Coordinates of C-alpha atoms and ligand atoms in Angstrom, one line a residue:
X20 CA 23.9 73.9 -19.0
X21 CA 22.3 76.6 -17.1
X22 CA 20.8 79.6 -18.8
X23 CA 17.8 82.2 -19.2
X24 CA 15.9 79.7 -20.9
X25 CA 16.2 77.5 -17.4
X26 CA 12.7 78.3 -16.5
X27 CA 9.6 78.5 -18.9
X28 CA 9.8 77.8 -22.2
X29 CA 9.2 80.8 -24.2
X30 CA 5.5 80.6 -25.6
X31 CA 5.3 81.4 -29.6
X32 CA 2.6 82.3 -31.8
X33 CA 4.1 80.5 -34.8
X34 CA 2.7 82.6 -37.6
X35 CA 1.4 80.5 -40.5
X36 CA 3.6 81.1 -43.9
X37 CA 1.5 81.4 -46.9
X38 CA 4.3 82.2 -49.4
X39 CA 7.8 81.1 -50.5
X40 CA 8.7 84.7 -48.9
X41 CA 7.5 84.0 -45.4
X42 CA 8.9 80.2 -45.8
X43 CA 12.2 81.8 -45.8
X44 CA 12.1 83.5 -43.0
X45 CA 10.4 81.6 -40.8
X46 CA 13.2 78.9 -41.6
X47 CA 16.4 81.4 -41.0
X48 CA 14.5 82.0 -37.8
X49 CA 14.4 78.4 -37.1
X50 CA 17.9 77.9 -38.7
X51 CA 19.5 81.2 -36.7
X52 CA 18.0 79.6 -33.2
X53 CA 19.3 76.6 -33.9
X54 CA 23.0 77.9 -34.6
X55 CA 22.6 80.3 -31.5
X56 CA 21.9 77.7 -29.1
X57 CA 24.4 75.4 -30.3
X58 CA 27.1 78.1 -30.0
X59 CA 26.1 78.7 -26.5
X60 CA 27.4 74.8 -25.6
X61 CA 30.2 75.0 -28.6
X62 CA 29.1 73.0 -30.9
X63 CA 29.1 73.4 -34.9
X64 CA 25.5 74.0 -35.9
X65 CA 26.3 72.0 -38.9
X66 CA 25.8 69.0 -36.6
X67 CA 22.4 69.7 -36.5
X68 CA 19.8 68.7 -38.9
X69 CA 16.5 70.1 -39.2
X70 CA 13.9 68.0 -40.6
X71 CA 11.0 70.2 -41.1
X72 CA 7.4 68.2 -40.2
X73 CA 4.6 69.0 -42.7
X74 CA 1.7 67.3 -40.9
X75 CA -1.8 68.6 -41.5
X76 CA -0.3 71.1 -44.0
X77 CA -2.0 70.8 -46.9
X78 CA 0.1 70.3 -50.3
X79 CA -0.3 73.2 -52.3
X80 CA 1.4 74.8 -49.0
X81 CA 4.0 72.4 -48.4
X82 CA 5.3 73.3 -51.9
X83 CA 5.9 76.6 -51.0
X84 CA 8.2 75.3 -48.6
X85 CA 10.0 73.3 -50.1
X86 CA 10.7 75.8 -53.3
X87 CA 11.2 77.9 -49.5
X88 CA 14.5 75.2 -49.5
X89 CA 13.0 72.2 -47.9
X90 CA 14.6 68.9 -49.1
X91 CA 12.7 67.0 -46.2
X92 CA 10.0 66.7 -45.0
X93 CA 8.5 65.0 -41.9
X94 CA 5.6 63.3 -41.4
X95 CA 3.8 61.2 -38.1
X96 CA 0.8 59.8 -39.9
X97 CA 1.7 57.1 -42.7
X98 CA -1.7 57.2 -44.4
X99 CA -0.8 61.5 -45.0
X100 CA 2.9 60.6 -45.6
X101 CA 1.5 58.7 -48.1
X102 CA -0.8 60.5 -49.9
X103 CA 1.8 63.4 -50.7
X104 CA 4.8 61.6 -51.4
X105 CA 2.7 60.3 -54.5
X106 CA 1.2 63.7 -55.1
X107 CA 4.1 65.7 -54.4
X108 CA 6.4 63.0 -56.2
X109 CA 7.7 66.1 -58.8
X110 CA 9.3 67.4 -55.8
X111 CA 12.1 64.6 -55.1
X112 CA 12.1 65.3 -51.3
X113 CA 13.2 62.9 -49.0
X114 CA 10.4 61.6 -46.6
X115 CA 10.7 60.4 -43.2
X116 CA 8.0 58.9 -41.0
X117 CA 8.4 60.3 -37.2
X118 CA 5.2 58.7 -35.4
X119 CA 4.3 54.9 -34.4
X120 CA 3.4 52.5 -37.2
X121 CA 1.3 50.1 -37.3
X122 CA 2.7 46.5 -38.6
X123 CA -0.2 46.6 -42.0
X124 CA 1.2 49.6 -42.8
X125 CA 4.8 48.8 -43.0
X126 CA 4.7 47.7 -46.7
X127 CA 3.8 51.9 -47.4
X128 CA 6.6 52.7 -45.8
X129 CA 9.0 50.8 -47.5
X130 CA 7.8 51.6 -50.5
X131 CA 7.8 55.8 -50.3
X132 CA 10.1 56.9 -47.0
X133 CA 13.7 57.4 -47.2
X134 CA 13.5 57.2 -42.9
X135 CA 11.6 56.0 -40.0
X136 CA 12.2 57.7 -36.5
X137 CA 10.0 55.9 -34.8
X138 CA 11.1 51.8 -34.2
X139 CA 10.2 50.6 -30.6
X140 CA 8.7 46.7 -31.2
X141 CA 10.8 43.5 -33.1
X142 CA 7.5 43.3 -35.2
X143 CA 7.7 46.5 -37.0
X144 CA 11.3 45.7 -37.9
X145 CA 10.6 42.0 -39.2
X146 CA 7.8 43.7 -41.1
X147 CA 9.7 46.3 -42.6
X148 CA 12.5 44.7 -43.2
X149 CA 10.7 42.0 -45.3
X150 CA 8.9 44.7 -47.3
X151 CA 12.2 46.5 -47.8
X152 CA 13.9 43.2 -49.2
X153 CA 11.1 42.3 -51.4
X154 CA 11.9 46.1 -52.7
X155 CA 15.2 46.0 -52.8
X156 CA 15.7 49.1 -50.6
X157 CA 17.2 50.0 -47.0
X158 CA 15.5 52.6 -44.4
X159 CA 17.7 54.9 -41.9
X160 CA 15.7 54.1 -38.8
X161 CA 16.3 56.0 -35.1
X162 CA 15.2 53.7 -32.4
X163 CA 12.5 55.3 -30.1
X164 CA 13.1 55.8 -26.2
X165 CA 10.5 56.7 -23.6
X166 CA 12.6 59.3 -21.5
X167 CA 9.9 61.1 -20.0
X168 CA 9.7 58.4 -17.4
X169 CA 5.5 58.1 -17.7
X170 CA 3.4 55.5 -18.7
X171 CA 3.5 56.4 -22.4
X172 CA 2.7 54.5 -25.2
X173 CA 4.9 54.5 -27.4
X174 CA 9.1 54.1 -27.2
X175 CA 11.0 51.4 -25.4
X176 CA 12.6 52.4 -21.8
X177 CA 15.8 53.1 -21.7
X178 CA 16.6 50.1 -19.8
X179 CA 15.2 48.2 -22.6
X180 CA 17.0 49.6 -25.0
X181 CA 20.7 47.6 -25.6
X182 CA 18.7 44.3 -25.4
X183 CA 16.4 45.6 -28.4
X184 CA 19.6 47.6 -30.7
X185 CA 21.3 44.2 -30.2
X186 CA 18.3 42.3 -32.2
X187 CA 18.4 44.9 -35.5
X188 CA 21.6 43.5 -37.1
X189 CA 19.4 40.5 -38.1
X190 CA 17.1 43.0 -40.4
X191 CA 19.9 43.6 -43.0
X192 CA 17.5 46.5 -44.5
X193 CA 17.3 48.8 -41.5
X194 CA 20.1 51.4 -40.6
X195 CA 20.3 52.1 -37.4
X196 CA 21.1 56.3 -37.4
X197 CA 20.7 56.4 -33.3
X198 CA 18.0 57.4 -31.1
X199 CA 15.0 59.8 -31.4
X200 CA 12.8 60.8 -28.1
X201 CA 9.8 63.3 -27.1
X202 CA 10.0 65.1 -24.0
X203 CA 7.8 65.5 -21.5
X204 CA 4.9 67.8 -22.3
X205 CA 5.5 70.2 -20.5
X206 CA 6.8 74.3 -20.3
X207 CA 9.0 73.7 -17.3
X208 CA 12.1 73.6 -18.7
X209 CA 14.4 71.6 -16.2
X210 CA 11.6 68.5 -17.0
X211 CA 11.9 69.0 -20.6
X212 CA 16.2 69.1 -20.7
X213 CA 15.9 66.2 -18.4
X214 CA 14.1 64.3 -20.8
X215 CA 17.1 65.2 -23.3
X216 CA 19.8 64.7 -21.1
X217 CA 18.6 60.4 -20.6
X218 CA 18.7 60.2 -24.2
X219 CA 22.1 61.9 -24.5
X220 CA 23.2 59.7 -21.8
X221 CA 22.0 56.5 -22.6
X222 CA 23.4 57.1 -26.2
X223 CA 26.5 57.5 -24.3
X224 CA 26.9 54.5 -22.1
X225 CA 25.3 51.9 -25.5
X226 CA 28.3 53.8 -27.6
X227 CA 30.8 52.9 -24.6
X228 CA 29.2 49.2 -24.2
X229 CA 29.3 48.7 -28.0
X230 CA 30.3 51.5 -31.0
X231 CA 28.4 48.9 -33.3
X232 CA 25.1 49.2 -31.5
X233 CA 24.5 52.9 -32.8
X234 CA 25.7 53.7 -36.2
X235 CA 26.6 56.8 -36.1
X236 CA 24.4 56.9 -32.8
X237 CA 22.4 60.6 -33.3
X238 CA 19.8 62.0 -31.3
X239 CA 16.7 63.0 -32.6
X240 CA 15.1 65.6 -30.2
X241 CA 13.5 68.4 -29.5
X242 CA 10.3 70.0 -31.8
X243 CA 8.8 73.5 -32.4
X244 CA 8.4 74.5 -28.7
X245 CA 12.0 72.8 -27.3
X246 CA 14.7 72.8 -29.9
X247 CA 17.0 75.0 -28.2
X248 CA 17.1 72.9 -25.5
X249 CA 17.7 69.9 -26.9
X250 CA 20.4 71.2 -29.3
X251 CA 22.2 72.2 -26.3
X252 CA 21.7 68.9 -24.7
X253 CA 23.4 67.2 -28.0
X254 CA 20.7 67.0 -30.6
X255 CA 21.7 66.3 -34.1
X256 CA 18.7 66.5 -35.6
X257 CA 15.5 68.3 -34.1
X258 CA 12.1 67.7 -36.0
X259 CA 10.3 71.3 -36.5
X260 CA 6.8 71.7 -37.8
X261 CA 4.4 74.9 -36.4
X262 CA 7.4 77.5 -36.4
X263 CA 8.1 76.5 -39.8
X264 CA 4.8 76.1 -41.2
X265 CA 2.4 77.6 -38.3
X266 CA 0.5 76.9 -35.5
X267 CA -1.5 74.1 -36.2
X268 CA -4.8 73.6 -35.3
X269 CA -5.1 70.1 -34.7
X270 CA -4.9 69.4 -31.1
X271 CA -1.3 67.1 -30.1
X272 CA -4.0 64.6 -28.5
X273 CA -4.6 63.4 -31.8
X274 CA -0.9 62.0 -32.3
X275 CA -0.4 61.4 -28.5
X276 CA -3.5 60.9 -26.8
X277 CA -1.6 59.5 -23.7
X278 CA -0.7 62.8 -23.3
X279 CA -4.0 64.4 -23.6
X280 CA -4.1 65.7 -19.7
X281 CA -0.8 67.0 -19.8
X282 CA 0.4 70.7 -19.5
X283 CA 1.3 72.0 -22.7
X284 CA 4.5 73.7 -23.8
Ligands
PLP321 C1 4.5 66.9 -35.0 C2 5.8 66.3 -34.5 C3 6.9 67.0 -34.3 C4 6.9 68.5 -34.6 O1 6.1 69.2 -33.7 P1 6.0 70.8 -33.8 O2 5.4 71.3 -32.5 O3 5.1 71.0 -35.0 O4 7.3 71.3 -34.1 C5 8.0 66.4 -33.9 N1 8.1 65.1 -33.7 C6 7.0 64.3 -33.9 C7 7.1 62.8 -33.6 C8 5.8 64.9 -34.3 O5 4.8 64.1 -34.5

């Protein structure tokens, strides 16, 4: 898909919202992007899921947003996560954990998220899966894949992939929803889609190899700066926090510090 977007990605100042007024629109901004650039490829924007990301927002905030209409809410730290799904409990939202977990931290998660987007190592499965047995509860996960083709930390390569998916049946507790990805850090956009367009693909070819693999075999991708793109590239669910909630201040080193050197979108 070719299009004006195919060179730099647009820079936005992502104005903060600090009332249930300016929730609301910066959400149909968000939601009226998200059914633009799916109609540009055909697709039904009712495929695609936002799951607004609240990290670093503090709570009295985050309520405005979700009186604003948010149902869910995001989150890449579990200790935060946490912390306001037991103080924001009143709420009922669903929470789901979208950054790398550490195995001592799995028993947390089982006990408060409804989702975790993040699964790349058999460990953190055995460990959730016993925690979530013990509770008597089940997690949608989304299995992470490194597609930006760097040495990053976290997410299995794609080749890696199948070998892994085909271990998860044995953790009855854990539903597999599909895959979830970062792109590349960058504001060129042919790197970024490419990053999309392995996910898409390799979600493809594991469907075609086995339709059991997947569950209903989504795509997570695609955040504030590259959403577009990755709904055109066959995202069903992309993972918004600053154009929801505002620029954040907290550099992205702190939740991906392999990525500390790279140019920014
Ligand atoms: C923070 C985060 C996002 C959202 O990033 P924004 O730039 O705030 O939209 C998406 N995915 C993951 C894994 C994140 O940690």
């Amino acid at each position: 898909m070719t299009n004006e977007l195919d060179a730099e990605l647009p820079v936005h100042d992502f104005p903060t919202a600090t009332s249930v007024t300016e929730f609301v629109q910066n959400i149909a901004e968000v939601r009226g992007r998200i059914a633009a650039a799916a109609e540009r490829v055909g697709r039904n924007p009712h495929e695609v899921r936002l799951l607004p990301v609240s990290k670093t927002v503090p709570e009295d905030r985050v309520r405005l947003a979700v009186q604003a209409g948010c149902r869910e809410l995001g989150e890449n730290k579990v200790q935060e996560a946490k912390r306001k799904s037991t103080n924001l409990a009143d709420l009922g939202v669903a929470w789901s954990v979208i950054g790398h977990l550490q195995t001592n931290k799995a028993r947390d998660v089982a006990a408060f998220a409804s989702e975790f987007q993040a699964l790349d190592n058999l460990r953190a499965a055995a460990a959730l899966d016993r925690r979530l047995q013990a509770a008597g509860r089940s997690l949608d996960v989304f299995v992470q894949v490194n597609t930006s083709a760097e040495p990053q930390k976290y997410g299995l390569a794609p080749e890696d992939t199948e070998a892994f998916l085909r271990e998860l049946p044995q953790f009855s507790s854990l539903r597999v929803r599909g895959l979830m990805t970062l792109a590349i850090f960058s504001s060129d956009v042919p790197r970024v889609r490419e990053c999309f367009v392995r996910l898409r693909t390799l979600r493809d070819r594991l469907r075609e190899t086995d339709p059991d693999l997947l569950g209903d075999a989504g795509l997570s991708m695609g955040m504030s700066g590259d959403y577009e793109v990755a709904i055109e590239e066959g995202a069903t669910c992309v993972r918004v926090g600053q154009a929801i909630f505002g620029k954040r201040q907290t550099p992205d080193s702190e939740y991906w510090p392999e990525m500390a050197t790279e140019d920014h979108a």
